[in-house]
Amino acid sequence: MEEKLYLTSEWDKTFLKSDKVNHRKVTFHNRYGITLAADLYEPKDAKGQLPAIAVCGPFGAVKEQASGLYAQTMAERGFLTIAFDPSYTGESGGQPRYMASPDINTEDFMAAVDFLSVQENVDPEKIGIIGICGWGGMALNAAALDTRIKATVASTMYDMTRVNANGYFDSEDSEEARYEKRKALCAQRIIDYKNGSYALGGGVVDPLPEDAPFFVKDYYDYYKTERGYHPRSLNSNGGWNVTGCQSFMNMPILQYSQEIRNAVLIIHGEKAHSCYFSKDAFAKLTGDNKELLIIPGAVHTDLYDQMDVIPFDKMESFFKTYLN
């Protein structure tokens, strides 16, 4: 039985509505019994069964932001698409709120494939996925597990297991640093249990410190300004359950990425602070159907919403080649 969700009926995206596609809200459930909310986009006047793409990310964002922009744009190019909120986030179900899990969030992508596979206007043999930022790593993890996924794009990807275990730029990659982090998180669990509620933290710092590193300013300019702010986005408004990502420290999501047989396109900005995630992930992949595309001069959030930077032509060609 699906959870009762309360979905907004207004167009509350950070991008303009296209007159080239039809849009509607849909829901589906994952194997953990969580009901997920999604925006479905389909080309106007489309006929027959279409190739389909499920989109999610960035980590802490909602479908009204970058993932929806990707989904709508790819629908303009002939694909049936959905942009979904992951479990515990946005309009999707799951309690407590603002949690994350490498297992459950990978299952979210697979549940999206379940949903697309049974739509009358979708060809179940032509399904791909797009993961943005932290969901780029999740997309690769899903592709390594789900043989129904024929093509995967990871855009400006993060490996959330690595960043939680090792810190930004691997600056905390030591047994001692991980021990102290685990110790602090476990202490927070006791505090939360006594309080009967979960403390929130992380997200994008506000106000922005004058000496903040560039990547923090980059996130701030996107999530805390009109450009990308959305009230349901954890990065725009608050943050995650402090202990909500604890399990990421012990569960490397790219463990078997070298076994992905279907096509993969990894996209990253030349000046993106997280480019090392993409380069290292690509180095593990095997086969002649894998490609790494570096966008000259682009920073991390350019690939969230800058239409003149995001390589939609390349993605269209990639999906049309491998969802054939």
PDB file of C-alpha atoms in Angstrom:
ATOM      1  CA  MET A   1       0.000   0.000   0.000  1.00  0.00           C
ATOM      2  CA  GLU A   2       1.481   3.339  -1.058  1.00  0.00           C
ATOM      3  CA  GLU A   3       1.866   6.213   1.385  1.00  0.00           C
ATOM      4  CA  LYS A   4      -0.419   9.197   0.963  1.00  0.00           C
ATOM      5  CA  LEU A   5       1.647  12.036  -0.459  1.00  0.00           C
ATOM      6  CA  TYR A   6       0.643  15.672  -0.711  1.00  0.00           C
ATOM      7  CA  LEU A   7       1.826  16.938  -4.073  1.00  0.00           C
ATOM      8  CA  THR A   8       1.747  20.563  -5.086  1.00  0.00           C
ATOM      9  CA  SER A   9      -0.344  21.288  -8.156  1.00  0.00           C
ATOM     10  CA  GLU A  10       1.427  24.537  -9.050  1.00  0.00           C
ATOM     11  CA  TRP A  11       4.491  24.904 -11.242  1.00  0.00           C
ATOM     12  CA  ASP A  12       7.092  25.668  -8.567  1.00  0.00           C
ATOM     13  CA  LYS A  13      10.279  24.794 -10.456  1.00  0.00           C
ATOM     14  CA  THR A  14      13.443  26.876 -10.661  1.00  0.00           C
ATOM     15  CA  PHE A  15      13.156  26.726 -14.465  1.00  0.00           C
ATOM     16  CA  LEU A  16      10.491  27.765 -16.963  1.00  0.00           C
ATOM     17  CA  LYS A  17       7.863  25.325 -18.166  1.00  0.00           C
ATOM     18  CA  SER A  18       8.367  24.090 -21.716  1.00  0.00           C
ATOM     19  CA  ASP A  19       5.574  24.266 -24.270  1.00  0.00           C
ATOM     20  CA  LYS A  20       7.089  21.291 -26.118  1.00  0.00           C
ATOM     21  CA  VAL A  21       6.264  18.626 -23.524  1.00  0.00           C
ATOM     22  CA  ASN A  22       3.375  17.401 -21.427  1.00  0.00           C
ATOM     23  CA  HIS A  23       3.945  17.343 -17.676  1.00  0.00           C
ATOM     24  CA  ARG A  24       2.215  15.548 -14.813  1.00  0.00           C
ATOM     25  CA  LYS A  25       2.943  14.323 -11.306  1.00  0.00           C
ATOM     26  CA  VAL A  26       3.276  10.579 -10.712  1.00  0.00           C
ATOM     27  CA  THR A  27       4.120   8.341  -7.762  1.00  0.00           C
ATOM     28  CA  PHE A  28       5.685   4.906  -7.420  1.00  0.00           C
ATOM     29  CA  HIS A  29       7.023   2.804  -4.551  1.00  0.00           C
ATOM     30  CA  ASN A  30      10.351   1.163  -3.831  1.00  0.00           C
ATOM     31  CA  ARG A  31      11.056  -2.192  -2.202  1.00  0.00           C
ATOM     32  CA  TYR A  32      11.307  -0.561   1.219  1.00  0.00           C
ATOM     33  CA  GLY A  33       7.672   0.484   0.992  1.00  0.00           C
ATOM     34  CA  ILE A  34       8.477   4.160   0.495  1.00  0.00           C
ATOM     35  CA  THR A  35       6.367   6.065  -2.003  1.00  0.00           C
ATOM     36  CA  LEU A  36       8.352   8.355  -4.279  1.00  0.00           C
ATOM     37  CA  ALA A  37       7.069  11.493  -6.000  1.00  0.00           C
ATOM     38  CA  ALA A  38       8.147  12.364  -9.528  1.00  0.00           C
ATOM     39  CA  ASP A  39       7.506  14.780 -12.366  1.00  0.00           C
ATOM     40  CA  LEU A  40       6.863  12.984 -15.658  1.00  0.00           C
ATOM     41  CA  TYR A  41       7.682  14.750 -18.915  1.00  0.00           C
ATOM     42  CA  GLU A  42       6.766  13.418 -22.359  1.00  0.00           C
ATOM     43  CA  PRO A  43       7.101  14.956 -25.818  1.00  0.00           C
ATOM     44  CA  LYS A  44       3.864  16.429 -27.125  1.00  0.00           C
ATOM     45  CA  ASP A  45       2.241  14.362 -29.883  1.00  0.00           C
ATOM     46  CA  ALA A  46       4.571  11.416 -29.138  1.00  0.00           C
ATOM     47  CA  LYS A  47       3.356   8.086 -30.496  1.00  0.00           C
ATOM     48  CA  GLY A  48       4.235   4.498 -29.710  1.00  0.00           C
ATOM     49  CA  GLN A  49       6.726   3.298 -27.137  1.00  0.00           C
ATOM     50  CA  LEU A  50       9.480   5.743 -26.298  1.00  0.00           C
ATOM     51  CA  PRO A  51      12.947   5.355 -24.814  1.00  0.00           C
ATOM     52  CA  ALA A  52      12.837   6.550 -21.208  1.00  0.00           C
ATOM     53  CA  ILE A  53      15.196   8.187 -18.717  1.00  0.00           C
ATOM     54  CA  ALA A  54      14.980   8.528 -14.917  1.00  0.00           C
ATOM     55  CA  VAL A  55      16.801  11.517 -13.406  1.00  0.00           C
ATOM     56  CA  CYS A  56      17.788  12.370  -9.834  1.00  0.00           C
ATOM     57  CA  GLY A  57      20.144  14.711  -7.976  1.00  0.00           C
ATOM     58  CA  PRO A  58      22.027  16.632  -6.849  1.00  0.00           C
ATOM     59  CA  PHE A  59      22.389  15.251  -3.316  1.00  0.00           C
ATOM     60  CA  GLY A  60      20.096  17.277  -1.071  1.00  0.00           C
ATOM     61  CA  ALA A  61      18.255  18.841  -4.015  1.00  0.00           C
ATOM     62  CA  VAL A  62      14.706  18.229  -5.226  1.00  0.00           C
ATOM     63  CA  LYS A  63      13.088  17.454  -8.562  1.00  0.00           C
ATOM     64  CA  GLU A  64      12.069  21.083  -8.982  1.00  0.00           C
ATOM     65  CA  GLN A  65      15.728  22.012  -9.516  1.00  0.00           C
ATOM     66  CA  ALA A  66      18.476  20.533 -11.724  1.00  0.00           C
ATOM     67  CA  SER A  67      17.005  17.051 -12.191  1.00  0.00           C
ATOM     68  CA  GLY A  68      13.738  18.509 -13.455  1.00  0.00           C
ATOM     69  CA  LEU A  69      15.590  20.767 -15.876  1.00  0.00           C
ATOM     70  CA  TYR A  70      17.499  17.760 -17.238  1.00  0.00           C
ATOM     71  CA  ALA A  71      14.323  15.695 -17.471  1.00  0.00           C
ATOM     72  CA  GLN A  72      12.289  18.372 -19.237  1.00  0.00           C
ATOM     73  CA  THR A  73      15.088  19.121 -21.701  1.00  0.00           C
ATOM     74  CA  MET A  74      15.583  15.464 -22.573  1.00  0.00           C
ATOM     75  CA  ALA A  75      11.819  15.107 -23.064  1.00  0.00           C
ATOM     76  CA  GLU A  76      12.006  17.978 -25.563  1.00  0.00           C
ATOM     77  CA  ARG A  77      14.487  15.778 -27.423  1.00  0.00           C
ATOM     78  CA  GLY A  78      12.188  12.786 -27.739  1.00  0.00           C
ATOM     79  CA  PHE A  79      12.496  10.807 -24.493  1.00  0.00           C
ATOM     80  CA  LEU A  80       9.888  10.076 -21.869  1.00  0.00           C
ATOM     81  CA  THR A  81      11.481  11.169 -18.615  1.00  0.00           C
ATOM     82  CA  ILE A  82      10.886  11.349 -14.899  1.00  0.00           C
ATOM     83  CA  ALA A  83      12.677  13.466 -12.298  1.00  0.00           C
ATOM     84  CA  PHE A  84      12.065  12.035  -8.828  1.00  0.00           C
ATOM     85  CA  ASP A  85      12.647  13.007  -5.221  1.00  0.00           C
ATOM     86  CA  PRO A  86      14.634  10.320  -3.390  1.00  0.00           C
ATOM     87  CA  SER A  87      13.328   8.662  -0.236  1.00  0.00           C
ATOM     88  CA  TYR A  88      12.940  10.936   2.807  1.00  0.00           C
ATOM     89  CA  THR A  89      13.302  14.044   0.644  1.00  0.00           C
ATOM     90  CA  GLY A  90      11.113  16.627  -1.058  1.00  0.00           C
ATOM     91  CA  GLU A  91       7.594  15.398  -1.823  1.00  0.00           C
ATOM     92  CA  SER A  92       8.571  11.728  -1.493  1.00  0.00           C
ATOM     93  CA  GLY A  93       7.683   9.664   1.547  1.00  0.00           C
ATOM     94  CA  GLY A  94       9.806   8.071   4.230  1.00  0.00           C
ATOM     95  CA  GLN A  95      10.249   8.773   7.920  1.00  0.00           C
ATOM     96  CA  PRO A  96      12.193  10.273   9.584  1.00  0.00           C
ATOM     97  CA  ARG A  97      12.849  13.073   7.135  1.00  0.00           C
ATOM     98  CA  TYR A  98      16.171  14.121   5.641  1.00  0.00           C
ATOM     99  CA  MET A  99      17.823  10.711   5.771  1.00  0.00           C
ATOM    100  CA  ALA A 100      20.050   9.094   3.138  1.00  0.00           C
ATOM    101  CA  SER A 101      21.239   5.561   2.523  1.00  0.00           C
ATOM    102  CA  PRO A 102      23.512   4.094  -0.170  1.00  0.00           C
ATOM    103  CA  ASP A 103      21.252   1.040  -0.244  1.00  0.00           C
ATOM    104  CA  ILE A 104      17.840   2.717  -0.185  1.00  0.00           C
ATOM    105  CA  ASN A 105      18.860   5.487  -2.568  1.00  0.00           C
ATOM    106  CA  THR A 106      20.240   2.967  -5.066  1.00  0.00           C
ATOM    107  CA  GLU A 107      16.929   1.142  -4.736  1.00  0.00           C
ATOM    108  CA  ASP A 108      15.179   4.432  -5.528  1.00  0.00           C
ATOM    109  CA  PHE A 109      16.779   4.410  -8.993  1.00  0.00           C
ATOM    110  CA  MET A 110      15.841   0.759  -9.494  1.00  0.00           C
ATOM    111  CA  ALA A 111      12.253   1.494  -8.424  1.00  0.00           C
ATOM    112  CA  ALA A 112      12.167   4.275 -11.027  1.00  0.00           C
ATOM    113  CA  VAL A 113      13.175   1.660 -13.616  1.00  0.00           C
ATOM    114  CA  ASP A 114      10.378  -0.601 -12.327  1.00  0.00           C
ATOM    115  CA  PHE A 115       7.891   2.224 -12.859  1.00  0.00           C
ATOM    116  CA  LEU A 116       9.117   3.119 -16.337  1.00  0.00           C
ATOM    117  CA  SER A 117       9.213  -0.522 -17.422  1.00  0.00           C
ATOM    118  CA  VAL A 118       5.453  -0.966 -17.047  1.00  0.00           C
ATOM    119  CA  GLN A 119       4.301   2.242 -18.735  1.00  0.00           C
ATOM    120  CA  GLU A 120       2.418   1.523 -21.955  1.00  0.00           C
ATOM    121  CA  ASN A 121       4.263   4.270 -23.823  1.00  0.00           C
ATOM    122  CA  VAL A 122       7.757   3.164 -22.739  1.00  0.00           C
ATOM    123  CA  ASP A 123       9.928   0.537 -24.389  1.00  0.00           C
ATOM    124  CA  PRO A 124      11.215  -1.478 -21.386  1.00  0.00           C
ATOM    125  CA  GLU A 125      14.344  -2.428 -23.333  1.00  0.00           C
ATOM    126  CA  LYS A 126      15.295   1.244 -23.777  1.00  0.00           C
ATOM    127  CA  ILE A 127      15.689   2.709 -20.301  1.00  0.00           C
ATOM    128  CA  GLY A 128      18.534   4.934 -19.122  1.00  0.00           C
ATOM    129  CA  ILE A 129      19.291   7.016 -16.049  1.00  0.00           C
ATOM    130  CA  ILE A 130      20.959  10.339 -15.246  1.00  0.00           C
ATOM    131  CA  GLY A 131      22.499  11.057 -11.850  1.00  0.00           C
ATOM    132  CA  ILE A 132      23.656  14.572 -10.999  1.00  0.00           C
ATOM    133  CA  CYS A 133      26.337  15.395  -8.397  1.00  0.00           C
ATOM    134  CA  GLY A 134      25.955  12.972  -5.452  1.00  0.00           C
ATOM    135  CA  TRP A 135      23.435  11.039  -7.472  1.00  0.00           C
ATOM    136  CA  GLY A 136      26.038  10.519 -10.200  1.00  0.00           C
ATOM    137  CA  GLY A 137      27.721   8.024  -7.904  1.00  0.00           C
ATOM    138  CA  MET A 138      24.341   6.479  -7.055  1.00  0.00           C
ATOM    139  CA  ALA A 139      23.604   6.151 -10.773  1.00  0.00           C
ATOM    140  CA  LEU A 140      26.833   4.196 -11.331  1.00  0.00           C
ATOM    141  CA  ASN A 141      26.008   2.003  -8.348  1.00  0.00           C
ATOM    142  CA  ALA A 142      22.546   1.331  -9.762  1.00  0.00           C
ATOM    143  CA  ALA A 143      23.999   0.585 -13.200  1.00  0.00           C
ATOM    144  CA  ALA A 144      26.360  -1.965 -11.639  1.00  0.00           C
ATOM    145  CA  LEU A 145      23.369  -3.700 -10.042  1.00  0.00           C
ATOM    146  CA  ASP A 146      20.489  -3.289 -12.504  1.00  0.00           C
ATOM    147  CA  THR A 147      20.977  -4.957 -15.888  1.00  0.00           C
ATOM    148  CA  ARG A 148      17.800  -3.301 -17.218  1.00  0.00           C
ATOM    149  CA  ILE A 149      19.614   0.058 -17.290  1.00  0.00           C
ATOM    150  CA  LYS A 150      21.057   0.260 -20.789  1.00  0.00           C
ATOM    151  CA  ALA A 151      22.808   3.643 -20.556  1.00  0.00           C
ATOM    152  CA  THR A 152      23.913   5.846 -17.663  1.00  0.00           C
ATOM    153  CA  VAL A 153      24.998   9.482 -17.463  1.00  0.00           C
ATOM    154  CA  ALA A 154      26.786  10.763 -14.358  1.00  0.00           C
ATOM    155  CA  SER A 155      26.960  14.554 -14.466  1.00  0.00           C
ATOM    156  CA  THR A 156      29.422  16.472 -12.238  1.00  0.00           C
ATOM    157  CA  MET A 157      29.433  13.409 -10.005  1.00  0.00           C
ATOM    158  CA  TYR A 158      30.269  12.961  -6.333  1.00  0.00           C
ATOM    159  CA  ASP A 159      31.080   9.666  -4.652  1.00  0.00           C
ATOM    160  CA  MET A 160      29.155  10.249  -1.418  1.00  0.00           C
ATOM    161  CA  THR A 161      30.678   7.222   0.290  1.00  0.00           C
ATOM    162  CA  ARG A 162      34.190   8.493  -0.363  1.00  0.00           C
ATOM    163  CA  VAL A 163      33.510  12.062   0.734  1.00  0.00           C
ATOM    164  CA  ASN A 164      31.859  10.871   3.947  1.00  0.00           C
ATOM    165  CA  ALA A 165      34.693   8.488   4.759  1.00  0.00           C
ATOM    166  CA  ASN A 166      37.630  10.603   3.563  1.00  0.00           C
ATOM    167  CA  GLY A 167      36.400  14.191   3.685  1.00  0.00           C
ATOM    168  CA  TYR A 168      36.535  16.769   0.900  1.00  0.00           C
ATOM    169  CA  PHE A 169      39.570  16.287  -1.350  1.00  0.00           C
ATOM    170  CA  ASP A 170      40.435  13.196   0.782  1.00  0.00           C
ATOM    171  CA  SER A 171      41.649  15.583   3.497  1.00  0.00           C
ATOM    172  CA  GLU A 172      40.470  13.262   6.308  1.00  0.00           C
ATOM    173  CA  ASP A 173      41.638   9.979   4.835  1.00  0.00           C
ATOM    174  CA  SER A 174      43.079   8.341   7.931  1.00  0.00           C
ATOM    175  CA  GLU A 175      41.937   5.760  10.446  1.00  0.00           C
ATOM    176  CA  GLU A 176      42.177   8.318  13.255  1.00  0.00           C
ATOM    177  CA  ALA A 177      40.097  10.927  11.412  1.00  0.00           C
ATOM    178  CA  ARG A 178      37.415   8.353  10.606  1.00  0.00           C
ATOM    179  CA  TYR A 179      37.382   7.153  14.219  1.00  0.00           C
ATOM    180  CA  GLU A 180      36.837  10.671  15.535  1.00  0.00           C
ATOM    181  CA  LYS A 181      34.051  11.214  12.999  1.00  0.00           C
ATOM    182  CA  ARG A 182      32.348   7.948  13.978  1.00  0.00           C
ATOM    183  CA  LYS A 183      32.725   8.825  17.658  1.00  0.00           C
ATOM    184  CA  ALA A 184      31.075  12.225  17.165  1.00  0.00           C
ATOM    185  CA  LEU A 185      28.214  10.754  15.142  1.00  0.00           C
ATOM    186  CA  CYS A 186      27.548   8.047  17.713  1.00  0.00           C
ATOM    187  CA  ALA A 187      27.510  10.646  20.487  1.00  0.00           C
ATOM    188  CA  GLN A 188      24.962  12.630  18.459  1.00  0.00           C
ATOM    189  CA  ARG A 189      22.746   9.545  18.233  1.00  0.00           C
ATOM    190  CA  ILE A 190      22.482   9.450  22.044  1.00  0.00           C
ATOM    191  CA  ILE A 191      21.588  13.139  22.156  1.00  0.00           C
ATOM    192  CA  ASP A 192      18.935  12.632  19.482  1.00  0.00           C
ATOM    193  CA  TYR A 193      17.493   9.600  21.253  1.00  0.00           C
ATOM    194  CA  LYS A 194      17.164  11.541  24.529  1.00  0.00           C
ATOM    195  CA  ASN A 195      15.587  14.493  22.734  1.00  0.00           C
ATOM    196  CA  GLY A 196      13.187  12.364  20.739  1.00  0.00           C
ATOM    197  CA  SER A 197      14.107  14.250  17.571  1.00  0.00           C
ATOM    198  CA  TYR A 198      16.946  14.407  15.063  1.00  0.00           C
ATOM    199  CA  ALA A 199      19.369  17.298  14.837  1.00  0.00           C
ATOM    200  CA  LEU A 200      19.906  18.774  11.395  1.00  0.00           C
ATOM    201  CA  GLY A 201      23.220  19.928   9.981  1.00  0.00           C
ATOM    202  CA  GLY A 202      25.257  20.219   6.845  1.00  0.00           C
ATOM    203  CA  GLY A 203      23.621  21.818   3.858  1.00  0.00           C
ATOM    204  CA  VAL A 204      25.007  25.072   2.508  1.00  0.00           C
ATOM    205  CA  VAL A 205      26.495  27.448   5.068  1.00  0.00           C
ATOM    206  CA  ASP A 206      24.555  30.688   5.583  1.00  0.00           C
ATOM    207  CA  PRO A 207      25.696  33.394   6.004  1.00  0.00           C
ATOM    208  CA  LEU A 208      28.634  32.835   3.693  1.00  0.00           C
ATOM    209  CA  PRO A 209      31.992  33.423   5.449  1.00  0.00           C
ATOM    210  CA  GLU A 210      34.305  35.875   3.714  1.00  0.00           C
ATOM    211  CA  ASP A 211      37.095  33.298   3.687  1.00  0.00           C
ATOM    212  CA  ALA A 212      34.923  30.430   2.397  1.00  0.00           C
ATOM    213  CA  PRO A 213      36.670  28.261  -0.219  1.00  0.00           C
ATOM    214  CA  PHE A 214      35.507  28.587  -3.810  1.00  0.00           C
ATOM    215  CA  PHE A 215      33.454  25.398  -3.854  1.00  0.00           C
ATOM    216  CA  VAL A 216      31.421  26.635  -0.856  1.00  0.00           C
ATOM    217  CA  LYS A 217      30.794  29.953  -2.642  1.00  0.00           C
ATOM    218  CA  ASP A 218      29.801  27.997  -5.753  1.00  0.00           C
ATOM    219  CA  TYR A 219      27.134  26.064  -3.812  1.00  0.00           C
ATOM    220  CA  TYR A 220      25.969  29.233  -2.053  1.00  0.00           C
ATOM    221  CA  ASP A 221      25.494  31.072  -5.356  1.00  0.00           C
ATOM    222  CA  TYR A 222      23.269  28.247  -6.552  1.00  0.00           C
ATOM    223  CA  TYR A 223      21.249  27.125  -3.514  1.00  0.00           C
ATOM    224  CA  LYS A 224      20.985  30.384  -1.564  1.00  0.00           C
ATOM    225  CA  THR A 225      20.150  32.760  -4.395  1.00  0.00           C
ATOM    226  CA  GLU A 226      17.238  33.055  -6.799  1.00  0.00           C
ATOM    227  CA  ARG A 227      19.193  31.014  -9.314  1.00  0.00           C
ATOM    228  CA  GLY A 228      18.529  27.662  -7.648  1.00  0.00           C
ATOM    229  CA  TYR A 229      16.820  28.205  -4.296  1.00  0.00           C
ATOM    230  CA  HIS A 230      13.881  25.954  -3.519  1.00  0.00           C
ATOM    231  CA  PRO A 231      12.188  25.721  -0.104  1.00  0.00           C
ATOM    232  CA  ARG A 232      12.031  21.905  -0.185  1.00  0.00           C
ATOM    233  CA  SER A 233      15.730  21.552  -1.017  1.00  0.00           C
ATOM    234  CA  LEU A 234      17.806  20.563   2.011  1.00  0.00           C
ATOM    235  CA  ASN A 235      20.756  22.478   0.602  1.00  0.00           C
ATOM    236  CA  SER A 236      18.653  25.632   0.270  1.00  0.00           C
ATOM    237  CA  ASN A 237      16.845  25.370   3.564  1.00  0.00           C
ATOM    238  CA  GLY A 238      18.497  23.694   6.566  1.00  0.00           C
ATOM    239  CA  GLY A 239      20.301  20.417   6.043  1.00  0.00           C
ATOM    240  CA  TRP A 240      20.383  16.673   6.569  1.00  0.00           C
ATOM    241  CA  ASN A 241      19.759  14.664   9.681  1.00  0.00           C
ATOM    242  CA  VAL A 242      23.254  14.935  11.232  1.00  0.00           C
ATOM    243  CA  THR A 243      23.629  11.142  11.476  1.00  0.00           C
ATOM    244  CA  GLY A 244      21.651  10.534   8.281  1.00  0.00           C
ATOM    245  CA  CYS A 245      24.679   9.737   6.124  1.00  0.00           C
ATOM    246  CA  GLN A 246      26.574   7.681   8.714  1.00  0.00           C
ATOM    247  CA  SER A 247      26.236   4.389   6.829  1.00  0.00           C
ATOM    248  CA  PHE A 248      27.950   5.890   3.784  1.00  0.00           C
ATOM    249  CA  MET A 249      31.281   5.686   5.593  1.00  0.00           C
ATOM    250  CA  ASN A 250      31.379   1.880   5.466  1.00  0.00           C
ATOM    251  CA  MET A 251      29.712   1.174   2.110  1.00  0.00           C
ATOM    252  CA  PRO A 252      31.761   2.153  -0.974  1.00  0.00           C
ATOM    253  CA  ILE A 253      29.192   2.448  -3.763  1.00  0.00           C
ATOM    254  CA  LEU A 254      31.639   2.033  -6.669  1.00  0.00           C
ATOM    255  CA  GLN A 255      32.961  -1.340  -5.495  1.00  0.00           C
ATOM    256  CA  TYR A 256      31.831  -3.194  -8.641  1.00  0.00           C
ATOM    257  CA  SER A 257      31.579  -0.359 -11.146  1.00  0.00           C
ATOM    258  CA  GLN A 258      34.191  -2.078 -13.335  1.00  0.00           C
ATOM    259  CA  GLU A 259      31.536  -4.737 -13.996  1.00  0.00           C
ATOM    260  CA  ILE A 260      29.060  -2.331 -15.630  1.00  0.00           C
ATOM    261  CA  ARG A 261      28.551  -3.755 -19.122  1.00  0.00           C
ATOM    262  CA  ASN A 262      26.184  -1.160 -20.522  1.00  0.00           C
ATOM    263  CA  ALA A 263      27.097   2.321 -21.707  1.00  0.00           C
ATOM    264  CA  VAL A 264      28.317   5.060 -19.360  1.00  0.00           C
ATOM    265  CA  LEU A 265      28.967   8.742 -20.011  1.00  0.00           C
ATOM    266  CA  ILE A 266      30.622  10.729 -17.204  1.00  0.00           C
ATOM    267  CA  ILE A 267      30.507  14.519 -17.591  1.00  0.00           C
ATOM    268  CA  HIS A 268      32.452  17.001 -15.520  1.00  0.00           C
ATOM    269  CA  GLY A 269      33.549  20.613 -15.542  1.00  0.00           C
ATOM    270  CA  GLU A 270      37.230  21.342 -16.027  1.00  0.00           C
ATOM    271  CA  LYS A 271      37.242  23.673 -13.004  1.00  0.00           C
ATOM    272  CA  ALA A 272      34.832  21.677 -10.853  1.00  0.00           C
ATOM    273  CA  HIS A 273      36.245  21.002  -7.402  1.00  0.00           C
ATOM    274  CA  SER A 274      34.902  17.444  -7.539  1.00  0.00           C
ATOM    275  CA  CYS A 275      36.465  16.495 -10.867  1.00  0.00           C
ATOM    276  CA  TYR A 276      38.690  13.919  -9.163  1.00  0.00           C
ATOM    277  CA  PHE A 277      35.610  11.818  -8.370  1.00  0.00           C
ATOM    278  CA  SER A 278      34.734  11.560 -12.064  1.00  0.00           C
ATOM    279  CA  LYS A 279      38.279  10.853 -13.214  1.00  0.00           C
ATOM    280  CA  ASP A 280      38.804   8.128 -10.619  1.00  0.00           C
ATOM    281  CA  ALA A 281      35.393   6.574 -11.316  1.00  0.00           C
ATOM    282  CA  PHE A 282      36.050   6.564 -15.052  1.00  0.00           C
ATOM    283  CA  ALA A 283      39.450   4.913 -14.543  1.00  0.00           C
ATOM    284  CA  LYS A 284      37.671   1.890 -13.046  1.00  0.00           C
ATOM    285  CA  LEU A 285      35.270   1.400 -15.946  1.00  0.00           C
ATOM    286  CA  THR A 286      35.966  -1.128 -18.680  1.00  0.00           C
ATOM    287  CA  GLY A 287      34.764  -1.535 -22.255  1.00  0.00           C
ATOM    288  CA  ASP A 288      34.642   0.666 -25.329  1.00  0.00           C
ATOM    289  CA  ASN A 289      31.160   1.996 -24.485  1.00  0.00           C
ATOM    290  CA  LYS A 290      32.444   4.220 -21.659  1.00  0.00           C
ATOM    291  CA  GLU A 291      33.326   7.906 -22.084  1.00  0.00           C
ATOM    292  CA  LEU A 292      34.580  10.785 -19.928  1.00  0.00           C
ATOM    293  CA  LEU A 293      33.681  14.280 -21.141  1.00  0.00           C
ATOM    294  CA  ILE A 294      35.379  17.282 -19.508  1.00  0.00           C
ATOM    295  CA  ILE A 295      33.664  20.623 -20.179  1.00  0.00           C
ATOM    296  CA  PRO A 296      36.294  23.379 -20.640  1.00  0.00           C
ATOM    297  CA  GLY A 297      36.150  26.169 -18.066  1.00  0.00           C
ATOM    298  CA  ALA A 298      33.044  24.841 -16.282  1.00  0.00           C
ATOM    299  CA  VAL A 299      32.698  24.825 -12.492  1.00  0.00           C
ATOM    300  CA  HIS A 300      30.613  22.345 -10.518  1.00  0.00           C
ATOM    301  CA  THR A 301      27.227  24.092 -10.476  1.00  0.00           C
ATOM    302  CA  ASP A 302      27.478  25.178 -14.119  1.00  0.00           C
ATOM    303  CA  LEU A 303      26.299  21.637 -14.865  1.00  0.00           C
ATOM    304  CA  TYR A 304      23.253  22.102 -12.648  1.00  0.00           C
ATOM    305  CA  ASP A 305      21.434  24.700 -14.721  1.00  0.00           C
ATOM    306  CA  GLN A 306      23.553  26.537 -17.280  1.00  0.00           C
ATOM    307  CA  MET A 307      21.892  25.602 -20.560  1.00  0.00           C
ATOM    308  CA  ASP A 308      24.836  26.792 -22.640  1.00  0.00           C
ATOM    309  CA  VAL A 309      27.222  24.593 -20.630  1.00  0.00           C
ATOM    310  CA  ILE A 310      25.313  21.347 -20.035  1.00  0.00           C
ATOM    311  CA  PRO A 311      26.072  19.149 -23.073  1.00  0.00           C
ATOM    312  CA  PHE A 312      22.500  18.174 -23.922  1.00  0.00           C
ATOM    313  CA  ASP A 313      23.406  17.503 -27.568  1.00  0.00           C
ATOM    314  CA  LYS A 314      25.998  14.995 -26.411  1.00  0.00           C
ATOM    315  CA  MET A 315      23.579  13.339 -23.993  1.00  0.00           C
ATOM    316  CA  GLU A 316      20.911  13.111 -26.675  1.00  0.00           C
ATOM    317  CA  SER A 317      23.355  11.455 -29.058  1.00  0.00           C
ATOM    318  CA  PHE A 318      24.595   9.114 -26.310  1.00  0.00           C
ATOM    319  CA  PHE A 319      21.126   7.923 -25.334  1.00  0.00           C
ATOM    320  CA  LYS A 320      19.940   7.598 -28.922  1.00  0.00           C
ATOM    321  CA  THR A 321      22.987   5.441 -29.654  1.00  0.00           C
ATOM    322  CA  TYR A 322      22.624   3.084 -26.706  1.00  0.00           C
ATOM    323  CA  LEU A 323      18.842   3.106 -26.253  1.00  0.00           C
ATOM    324  CA  ASN A 324      18.375   1.956 -29.827  1.00  0.00           C
TER     325      ASN A 324
END
